[in-house]
Amino acid sequence: MPADLHPPKREVFDVPAMTNTDNKGFLRPVERYEVTAHGLYMSRPADHPRFFHLESWLLPDLGLRANIFHFVAGHRSGQRLYLDVGRFTGPDADGKWFAEDWYLDLVDVPGRPLELVDIDELFEAHRAGLLDTSTCEEAVQIATRALVGAAEHGHDVQTWLDAAVGATVFFRDRPTG
């Protein structure tokens, strides 16, 4: 297995506790959760060198997690949304939601077509036995639906997301760094 290859990233979103256990096992405080008919919205601070705040939507029916990273100056200033492909479920009986990232990601830079990235990671994970063939096929189908959906909406990912879930996938926090 290549040194940089990792198992699928898993996170826990504990709505009652107002915490997010990230993929490295760190417990992060959450400023806002909102549960809707189409998913879970989260807003939390981040202690990352490239971004200081994270907004995310878990969208189980789409197999996507839509993120806005509020970057510090000089980091990815053109990127708006970063979409993780995977399995997103919840809530369980305790009000927790769960994410399993299947390596493929889509990057939204307004005015450009949605870009599919990390295809090599998906293939490496399959080769290493970290994802089975049916899960890899599902990941490709999810990414394809997103690419086609965004293209059918003039490469406006936000408009496609809203249409796909039948409601506004809002991002209301606009922190400044």
mmCIF file with all atom_site columns, N, CA and C in Angstrom, residues 44-101:
data_model
loop_
_atom_site.group_PDB
_atom_site.id
_atom_site.type_symbol
_atom_site.label_atom_id
_atom_site.label_alt_id
_atom_site.label_comp_id
_atom_site.label_asym_id
_atom_site.label_entity_id
_atom_site.label_seq_id
_atom_site.pdbx_PDB_ins_code
_atom_site.Cartn_x
_atom_site.Cartn_y
_atom_site.Cartn_z
_atom_site.occupancy
_atom_site.B_iso_or_equiv
_atom_site.pdbx_formal_charge
_atom_site.auth_seq_id
_atom_site.auth_comp_id
_atom_site.auth_asym_id
_atom_site.auth_atom_id
_atom_site.pdbx_PDB_model_num
ATOM 1   N N  . ARG A 1 44  ? -18.576 25.236 11.753 1.00 0.00 ? 44  ARG A N  1
ATOM 2   C CA . ARG A 1 44  ? -17.657 25.179 12.894 1.00 0.00 ? 44  ARG A CA 1
ATOM 3   C C  . ARG A 1 44  ? -16.352 25.888 12.572 1.00 0.00 ? 44  ARG A C  1
ATOM 4   N N  . PRO A 1 45  ? -15.676 26.359 13.632 1.00 0.00 ? 45  PRO A N  1
ATOM 5   C CA . PRO A 1 45  ? -14.340 26.927 13.423 1.00 0.00 ? 45  PRO A CA 1
ATOM 6   C C  . PRO A 1 45  ? -13.354 25.816 13.101 1.00 0.00 ? 45  PRO A C  1
ATOM 7   N N  . ALA A 1 46  ? -12.228 26.207 12.510 1.00 0.00 ? 46  ALA A N  1
ATOM 8   C CA . ALA A 1 46  ? -11.179 25.244 12.161 1.00 0.00 ? 46  ALA A CA 1
ATOM 9   C C  . ALA A 1 46  ? -9.832  25.823 12.577 1.00 0.00 ? 46  ALA A C  1
ATOM 10  N N  . ASP A 1 47  ? -8.987  24.965 13.099 1.00 0.00 ? 47  ASP A N  1
ATOM 11  C CA . ASP A 1 47  ? -7.629  25.386 13.463 1.00 0.00 ? 47  ASP A CA 1
ATOM 12  C C  . ASP A 1 47  ? -6.642  24.799 12.465 1.00 0.00 ? 47  ASP A C  1
ATOM 13  N N  . HIS A 1 48  ? -6.863  25.143 11.216 1.00 0.00 ? 48  HIS A N  1
ATOM 14  C CA . HIS A 1 48  ? -6.068  24.606 10.108 1.00 0.00 ? 48  HIS A CA 1
ATOM 15  C C  . HIS A 1 48  ? -5.222  25.734 9.536  1.00 0.00 ? 48  HIS A C  1
ATOM 16  N N  . PRO A 1 49  ? -4.029  25.454 9.067  1.00 0.00 ? 49  PRO A N  1
ATOM 17  C CA . PRO A 1 49  ? -3.191  26.534 8.536  1.00 0.00 ? 49  PRO A CA 1
ATOM 18  C C  . PRO A 1 49  ? -3.747  27.197 7.272  1.00 0.00 ? 49  PRO A C  1
ATOM 19  N N  . ARG A 1 50  ? -4.629  26.493 6.525  1.00 0.00 ? 50  ARG A N  1
ATOM 20  C CA . ARG A 1 50  ? -5.139  27.069 5.277  1.00 0.00 ? 50  ARG A CA 1
ATOM 21  C C  . ARG A 1 50  ? -6.564  27.603 5.369  1.00 0.00 ? 50  ARG A C  1
ATOM 22  N N  . PHE A 1 51  ? -7.340  27.177 6.370  1.00 0.00 ? 51  PHE A N  1
ATOM 23  C CA . PHE A 1 51  ? -8.701  27.703 6.513  1.00 0.00 ? 51  PHE A CA 1
ATOM 24  C C  . PHE A 1 51  ? -9.071  27.819 7.984  1.00 0.00 ? 51  PHE A C  1
ATOM 25  N N  . PHE A 1 52  ? -9.946  28.781 8.278  1.00 0.00 ? 52  PHE A N  1
ATOM 26  C CA . PHE A 1 52  ? -10.279 29.086 9.661  1.00 0.00 ? 52  PHE A CA 1
ATOM 27  C C  . PHE A 1 52  ? -11.712 28.727 10.024 1.00 0.00 ? 52  PHE A C  1
ATOM 28  N N  . HIS A 1 53  ? -12.528 28.364 9.037  1.00 0.00 ? 53  HIS A N  1
ATOM 29  C CA . HIS A 1 53  ? -13.921 28.028 9.307  1.00 0.00 ? 53  HIS A CA 1
ATOM 30  C C  . HIS A 1 53  ? -14.402 27.062 8.228  1.00 0.00 ? 53  HIS A C  1
ATOM 31  N N  . LEU A 1 54  ? -15.316 26.165 8.607  1.00 0.00 ? 54  LEU A N  1
ATOM 32  C CA . LEU A 1 54  ? -15.849 25.164 7.686  1.00 0.00 ? 54  LEU A CA 1
ATOM 33  C C  . LEU A 1 54  ? -17.367 25.129 7.796  1.00 0.00 ? 54  LEU A C  1
ATOM 34  N N  . GLU A 1 55  ? -18.010 25.179 6.641  1.00 0.00 ? 55  GLU A N  1
ATOM 35  C CA . GLU A 1 55  ? -19.447 24.935 6.539  1.00 0.00 ? 55  GLU A CA 1
ATOM 36  C C  . GLU A 1 55  ? -19.623 23.686 5.697  1.00 0.00 ? 55  GLU A C  1
ATOM 37  N N  . SER A 1 56  ? -20.489 22.771 6.139  1.00 0.00 ? 56  SER A N  1
ATOM 38  C CA . SER A 1 56  ? -20.714 21.522 5.411  1.00 0.00 ? 56  SER A CA 1
ATOM 39  C C  . SER A 1 56  ? -22.176 21.144 5.418  1.00 0.00 ? 56  SER A C  1
ATOM 40  N N  . TRP A 1 57  ? -22.561 20.508 4.331  1.00 0.00 ? 57  TRP A N  1
ATOM 41  C CA . TRP A 1 57  ? -23.860 19.862 4.217  1.00 0.00 ? 57  TRP A CA 1
ATOM 42  C C  . TRP A 1 57  ? -23.639 18.388 3.946  1.00 0.00 ? 57  TRP A C  1
ATOM 43  N N  . LEU A 1 58  ? -24.219 17.516 4.755  1.00 0.00 ? 58  LEU A N  1
ATOM 44  C CA . LEU A 1 58  ? -24.292 16.102 4.431  1.00 0.00 ? 58  LEU A CA 1
ATOM 45  C C  . LEU A 1 58  ? -25.596 15.915 3.666  1.00 0.00 ? 58  LEU A C  1
ATOM 46  N N  . LEU A 1 59  ? -25.505 15.416 2.441  1.00 0.00 ? 59  LEU A N  1
ATOM 47  C CA . LEU A 1 59  ? -26.664 15.252 1.557  1.00 0.00 ? 59  LEU A CA 1
ATOM 48  C C  . LEU A 1 59  ? -26.781 13.770 1.196  1.00 0.00 ? 59  LEU A C  1
ATOM 49  N N  . PRO A 1 60  ? -27.390 12.975 2.086  1.00 0.00 ? 60  PRO A N  1
ATOM 50  C CA . PRO A 1 60  ? -27.410 11.517 1.904  1.00 0.00 ? 60  PRO A CA 1
ATOM 51  C C  . PRO A 1 60  ? -27.986 11.049 0.572  1.00 0.00 ? 60  PRO A C  1
ATOM 52  N N  . ASP A 1 61  ? -29.074 11.644 0.110  1.00 0.00 ? 61  ASP A N  1
ATOM 53  C CA . ASP A 1 61  ? -29.690 11.179 -1.133 1.00 0.00 ? 61  ASP A CA 1
ATOM 54  C C  . ASP A 1 61  ? -28.811 11.419 -2.359 1.00 0.00 ? 61  ASP A C  1
ATOM 55  N N  . LEU A 1 62  ? -27.917 12.382 -2.273 1.00 0.00 ? 62  LEU A N  1
ATOM 56  C CA . LEU A 1 62  ? -27.007 12.668 -3.386 1.00 0.00 ? 62  LEU A CA 1
ATOM 57  C C  . LEU A 1 62  ? -25.668 11.946 -3.240 1.00 0.00 ? 62  LEU A C  1
ATOM 58  N N  . GLY A 1 63  ? -25.384 11.392 -2.058 1.00 0.00 ? 63  GLY A N  1
ATOM 59  C CA . GLY A 1 63  ? -24.079 10.772 -1.822 1.00 0.00 ? 63  GLY A CA 1
ATOM 60  C C  . GLY A 1 63  ? -22.969 11.808 -1.789 1.00 0.00 ? 63  GLY A C  1
ATOM 61  N N  . LEU A 1 64  ? -23.301 13.021 -1.326 1.00 0.00 ? 64  LEU A N  1
ATOM 62  C CA . LEU A 1 64  ? -22.339 14.122 -1.337 1.00 0.00 ? 64  LEU A CA 1
ATOM 63  C C  . LEU A 1 64  ? -22.278 14.840 0.006  1.00 0.00 ? 64  LEU A C  1
ATOM 64  N N  . ARG A 1 65  ? -21.109 15.372 0.268  1.00 0.00 ? 65  ARG A N  1
ATOM 65  C CA . ARG A 1 65  ? -20.916 16.343 1.340  1.00 0.00 ? 65  ARG A CA 1
ATOM 66  C C  . ARG A 1 65  ? -20.424 17.609 0.655  1.00 0.00 ? 65  ARG A C  1
ATOM 67  N N  . ALA A 1 66  ? -21.185 18.671 0.780  1.00 0.00 ? 66  ALA A N  1
ATOM 68  C CA . ALA A 1 66  ? -20.826 19.950 0.158  1.00 0.00 ? 66  ALA A CA 1
ATOM 69  C C  . ALA A 1 66  ? -20.182 20.836 1.223  1.00 0.00 ? 66  ALA A C  1
ATOM 70  N N  . ASN A 1 67  ? -18.977 21.309 0.930  1.00 0.00 ? 67  ASN A N  1
ATOM 71  C CA . ASN A 1 67  ? -18.201 22.087 1.898  1.00 0.00 ? 67  ASN A CA 1
ATOM 72  C C  . ASN A 1 67  ? -17.835 23.454 1.341  1.00 0.00 ? 67  ASN A C  1
ATOM 73  N N  . ILE A 1 68  ? -17.857 24.421 2.226  1.00 0.00 ? 68  ILE A N  1
ATOM 74  C CA . ILE A 1 68  ? -17.208 25.705 1.955  1.00 0.00 ? 68  ILE A CA 1
ATOM 75  C C  . ILE A 1 68  ? -16.133 25.864 3.012  1.00 0.00 ? 68  ILE A C  1
ATOM 76  N N  . PHE A 1 69  ? -14.897 25.937 2.542  1.00 0.00 ? 69  PHE A N  1
ATOM 77  C CA . PHE A 1 69  ? -13.769 26.206 3.415  1.00 0.00 ? 69  PHE A CA 1
ATOM 78  C C  . PHE A 1 69  ? -13.534 27.714 3.360  1.00 0.00 ? 69  PHE A C  1
ATOM 79  N N  . HIS A 1 70  ? -13.540 28.350 4.502  1.00 0.00 ? 70  HIS A N  1
ATOM 80  C CA . HIS A 1 70  ? -13.233 29.783 4.551  1.00 0.00 ? 70  HIS A CA 1
ATOM 81  C C  . HIS A 1 70  ? -11.717 29.892 4.727  1.00 0.00 ? 70  HIS A C  1
ATOM 82  N N  . PHE A 1 71  ? -11.054 30.089 3.583  1.00 0.00 ? 71  PHE A N  1
ATOM 83  C CA . PHE A 1 71  ? -9.595  30.063 3.535  1.00 0.00 ? 71  PHE A CA 1
ATOM 84  C C  . PHE A 1 71  ? -8.983  31.343 4.059  1.00 0.00 ? 71  PHE A C  1
ATOM 85  N N  . VAL A 1 72  ? -7.772  31.218 4.590  1.00 0.00 ? 72  VAL A N  1
ATOM 86  C CA . VAL A 1 72  ? -6.983  32.391 4.934  1.00 0.00 ? 72  VAL A CA 1
ATOM 87  C C  . VAL A 1 72  ? -6.470  32.984 3.619  1.00 0.00 ? 72  VAL A C  1
ATOM 88  N N  . ALA A 1 73  ? -6.068  34.214 3.661  1.00 0.00 ? 73  ALA A N  1
ATOM 89  C CA . ALA A 1 73  ? -5.604  34.904 2.461  1.00 0.00 ? 73  ALA A CA 1
ATOM 90  C C  . ALA A 1 73  ? -4.511  34.100 1.757  1.00 0.00 ? 73  ALA A C  1
ATOM 91  N N  . GLY A 1 74  ? -4.630  34.006 0.438  1.00 0.00 ? 74  GLY A N  1
ATOM 92  C CA . GLY A 1 74  ? -3.632  33.351 -0.375 1.00 0.00 ? 74  GLY A CA 1
ATOM 93  C C  . GLY A 1 74  ? -3.853  31.871 -0.639 1.00 0.00 ? 74  GLY A C  1
ATOM 94  N N  . HIS A 1 75  ? -4.917  31.302 -0.111 1.00 0.00 ? 75  HIS A N  1
ATOM 95  C CA . HIS A 1 75  ? -5.183  29.880 -0.317 1.00 0.00 ? 75  HIS A CA 1
ATOM 96  C C  . HIS A 1 75  ? -6.494  29.680 -1.069 1.00 0.00 ? 75  HIS A C  1
ATOM 97  N N  . ARG A 1 76  ? -6.412  29.122 -2.266 1.00 0.00 ? 76  ARG A N  1
ATOM 98  C CA . ARG A 1 76  ? -7.561  28.716 -3.074 1.00 0.00 ? 76  ARG A CA 1
ATOM 99  C C  . ARG A 1 76  ? -8.681  29.761 -3.103 1.00 0.00 ? 76  ARG A C  1
ATOM 100 N N  . SER A 1 77  ? -8.332  30.962 -3.435 1.00 0.00 ? 77  SER A N  1
ATOM 101 C CA . SER A 1 77  ? -9.307  32.045 -3.401 1.00 0.00 ? 77  SER A CA 1
ATOM 102 C C  . SER A 1 77  ? -10.436 31.873 -4.406 1.00 0.00 ? 77  SER A C  1
ATOM 103 N N  . GLY A 1 78  ? -10.254 31.097 -5.467 1.00 0.00 ? 78  GLY A N  1
ATOM 104 C CA . GLY A 1 78  ? -11.313 30.930 -6.457 1.00 0.00 ? 78  GLY A CA 1
ATOM 105 C C  . GLY A 1 78  ? -12.286 29.811 -6.158 1.00 0.00 ? 78  GLY A C  1
ATOM 106 N N  . GLN A 1 79  ? -11.919 28.902 -5.269 1.00 0.00 ? 79  GLN A N  1
ATOM 107 C CA . GLN A 1 79  ? -12.774 27.748 -4.970 1.00 0.00 ? 79  GLN A CA 1
ATOM 108 C C  . GLN A 1 79  ? -13.975 28.183 -4.140 1.00 0.00 ? 79  GLN A C  1
ATOM 109 N N  . ARG A 1 80  ? -15.167 27.695 -4.541 1.00 0.00 ? 80  ARG A N  1
ATOM 110 C CA . ARG A 1 80  ? -16.353 27.934 -3.718 1.00 0.00 ? 80  ARG A CA 1
ATOM 111 C C  . ARG A 1 80  ? -16.731 26.689 -2.955 1.00 0.00 ? 80  ARG A C  1
ATOM 112 N N  . LEU A 1 81  ? -17.159 25.659 -3.674 1.00 0.00 ? 81  LEU A N  1
ATOM 113 C CA . LEU A 1 81  ? -17.584 24.420 -3.029 1.00 0.00 ? 81  LEU A CA 1
ATOM 114 C C  . LEU A 1 81  ? -16.591 23.303 -3.290 1.00 0.00 ? 81  LEU A C  1
ATOM 115 N N  . TYR A 1 82  ? -16.471 22.448 -2.306 1.00 0.00 ? 82  TYR A N  1
ATOM 116 C CA . TYR A 1 82  ? -15.676 21.232 -2.417 1.00 0.00 ? 82  TYR A CA 1
ATOM 117 C C  . TYR A 1 82  ? -16.609 20.098 -2.045 1.00 0.00 ? 82  TYR A C  1
ATOM 118 N N  . LEU A 1 83  ? -16.857 19.198 -2.982 1.00 0.00 ? 83  LEU A N  1
ATOM 119 C CA . LEU A 1 83  ? -17.819 18.125 -2.778 1.00 0.00 ? 83  LEU A CA 1
ATOM 120 C C  . LEU A 1 83  ? -17.096 16.804 -2.559 1.00 0.00 ? 83  LEU A C  1
ATOM 121 N N  . ASP A 1 84  ? -17.365 16.178 -1.428 1.00 0.00 ? 84  ASP A N  1
ATOM 122 C CA . ASP A 1 84  ? -16.852 14.841 -1.136 1.00 0.00 ? 84  ASP A CA 1
ATOM 123 C C  . ASP A 1 84  ? -17.894 13.830 -1.576 1.00 0.00 ? 84  ASP A C  1
ATOM 124 N N  . VAL A 1 85  ? -17.452 12.742 -2.186 1.00 0.00 ? 85  VAL A N  1
ATOM 125 C CA . VAL A 1 85  ? -18.321 11.651 -2.601 1.00 0.00 ? 85  VAL A CA 1
ATOM 126 C C  . VAL A 1 85  ? -18.232 10.550 -1.552 1.00 0.00 ? 85  VAL A C  1
ATOM 127 N N  . GLY A 1 86  ? -19.382 10.008 -1.151 1.00 0.00 ? 86  GLY A N  1
ATOM 128 C CA . GLY A 1 86  ? -19.341 8.925  -0.171 1.00 0.00 ? 86  GLY A CA 1
ATOM 129 C C  . GLY A 1 86  ? -20.704 8.517  0.334  1.00 0.00 ? 86  GLY A C  1
ATOM 130 N N  . ARG A 1 87  ? -20.688 7.955  1.543  1.00 0.00 ? 87  ARG A N  1
ATOM 131 C CA . ARG A 1 87  ? -21.927 7.537  2.201  1.00 0.00 ? 87  ARG A CA 1
ATOM 132 C C  . ARG A 1 87  ? -22.127 8.447  3.412  1.00 0.00 ? 87  ARG A C  1
ATOM 133 N N  . PHE A 1 88  ? -23.289 9.054  3.469  1.00 0.00 ? 88  PHE A N  1
ATOM 134 C CA . PHE A 1 88  ? -23.618 9.997  4.528  1.00 0.00 ? 88  PHE A CA 1
ATOM 135 C C  . PHE A 1 88  ? -24.972 9.591  5.099  1.00 0.00 ? 88  PHE A C  1
ATOM 136 N N  . THR A 1 89  ? -24.997 9.302  6.397  1.00 0.00 ? 89  THR A N  1
ATOM 137 C CA . THR A 1 89  ? -26.208 8.761  7.002  1.00 0.00 ? 89  THR A CA 1
ATOM 138 C C  . THR A 1 89  ? -26.527 9.466  8.306  1.00 0.00 ? 89  THR A C  1
ATOM 139 N N  . GLY A 1 90  ? -27.795 9.382  8.682  1.00 0.00 ? 90  GLY A N  1
ATOM 140 C CA . GLY A 1 90  ? -28.223 9.916  9.961  1.00 0.00 ? 90  GLY A CA 1
ATOM 141 C C  . GLY A 1 90  ? -29.627 10.442 9.864  1.00 0.00 ? 90  GLY A C  1
ATOM 142 N N  . PRO A 1 91  ? -30.163 10.800 10.974 1.00 0.00 ? 91  PRO A N  1
ATOM 143 C CA . PRO A 1 91  ? -29.586 10.603 12.304 1.00 0.00 ? 91  PRO A CA 1
ATOM 144 C C  . PRO A 1 91  ? -29.865 9.200  12.826 1.00 0.00 ? 91  PRO A C  1
ATOM 145 N N  . ASP A 1 92  ? -28.994 8.745  13.748 1.00 0.00 ? 92  ASP A N  1
ATOM 146 C CA . ASP A 1 92  ? -29.272 7.489  14.429 1.00 0.00 ? 92  ASP A CA 1
ATOM 147 C C  . ASP A 1 92  ? -30.154 7.795  15.643 1.00 0.00 ? 92  ASP A C  1
ATOM 148 N N  . ALA A 1 93  ? -30.391 6.816  16.483 1.00 0.00 ? 93  ALA A N  1
ATOM 149 C CA . ALA A 1 93  ? -31.274 6.994  17.641 1.00 0.00 ? 93  ALA A CA 1
ATOM 150 C C  . ALA A 1 93  ? -30.746 8.031  18.629 1.00 0.00 ? 93  ALA A C  1
ATOM 151 N N  . ASP A 1 94  ? -29.428 8.290  18.589 1.00 0.00 ? 94  ASP A N  1
ATOM 152 C CA . ASP A 1 94  ? -28.818 9.274  19.491 1.00 0.00 ? 94  ASP A CA 1
ATOM 153 C C  . ASP A 1 94  ? -28.648 10.652 18.846 1.00 0.00 ? 94  ASP A C  1
ATOM 154 N N  . GLY A 1 95  ? -29.152 10.820 17.622 1.00 0.00 ? 95  GLY A N  1
ATOM 155 C CA . GLY A 1 95  ? -29.041 12.104 16.946 1.00 0.00 ? 95  GLY A CA 1
ATOM 156 C C  . GLY A 1 95  ? -27.721 12.327 16.230 1.00 0.00 ? 95  GLY A C  1
ATOM 157 N N  . LYS A 1 96  ? -26.935 11.270 16.072 1.00 0.00 ? 96  LYS A N  1
ATOM 158 C CA . LYS A 1 96  ? -25.641 11.396 15.398 1.00 0.00 ? 96  LYS A CA 1
ATOM 159 C C  . LYS A 1 96  ? -25.783 11.091 13.912 1.00 0.00 ? 96  LYS A C  1
ATOM 160 N N  . TRP A 1 97  ? -24.948 11.768 13.120 1.00 0.00 ? 97  TRP A N  1
ATOM 161 C CA . TRP A 1 97  ? -24.830 11.543 11.682 1.00 0.00 ? 97  TRP A CA 1
ATOM 162 C C  . TRP A 1 97  ? -23.424 11.030 11.414 1.00 0.00 ? 97  TRP A C  1
ATOM 163 N N  . PHE A 1 98  ? -23.263 10.348 10.271 1.00 0.00 ? 98  PHE A N  1
ATOM 164 C CA . PHE A 1 98  ? -21.986 9.711  9.957  1.00 0.00 ? 98  PHE A CA 1
ATOM 165 C C  . PHE A 1 98  ? -21.606 9.961  8.504  1.00 0.00 ? 98  PHE A C  1
ATOM 166 N N  . ALA A 1 99  ? -20.296 10.092 8.292  1.00 0.00 ? 99  ALA A N  1
ATOM 167 C CA . ALA A 1 99  ? -19.760 10.311 6.939  1.00 0.00 ? 99  ALA A CA 1
ATOM 168 C C  . ALA A 1 99  ? -18.655 9.302  6.678  1.00 0.00 ? 99  ALA A C  1
ATOM 169 N N  . GLU A 1 100 ? -18.670 8.741  5.470  1.00 0.00 ? 100 GLU A N  1
ATOM 170 C CA . GLU A 1 100 ? -17.574 7.908  4.978  1.00 0.00 ? 100 GLU A CA 1
ATOM 171 C C  . GLU A 1 100 ? -17.209 8.419  3.595  1.00 0.00 ? 100 GLU A C  1
ATOM 172 N N  . ASP A 1 101 ? -16.018 8.983  3.487  1.00 0.00 ? 101 ASP A N  1
ATOM 173 C CA . ASP A 1 101 ? -15.526 9.605  2.260  1.00 0.00 ? 101 ASP A CA 1
ATOM 174 C C  . ASP A 1 101 ? -14.920 8.545  1.358  1.00 0.00 ? 101 ASP A C  1
#
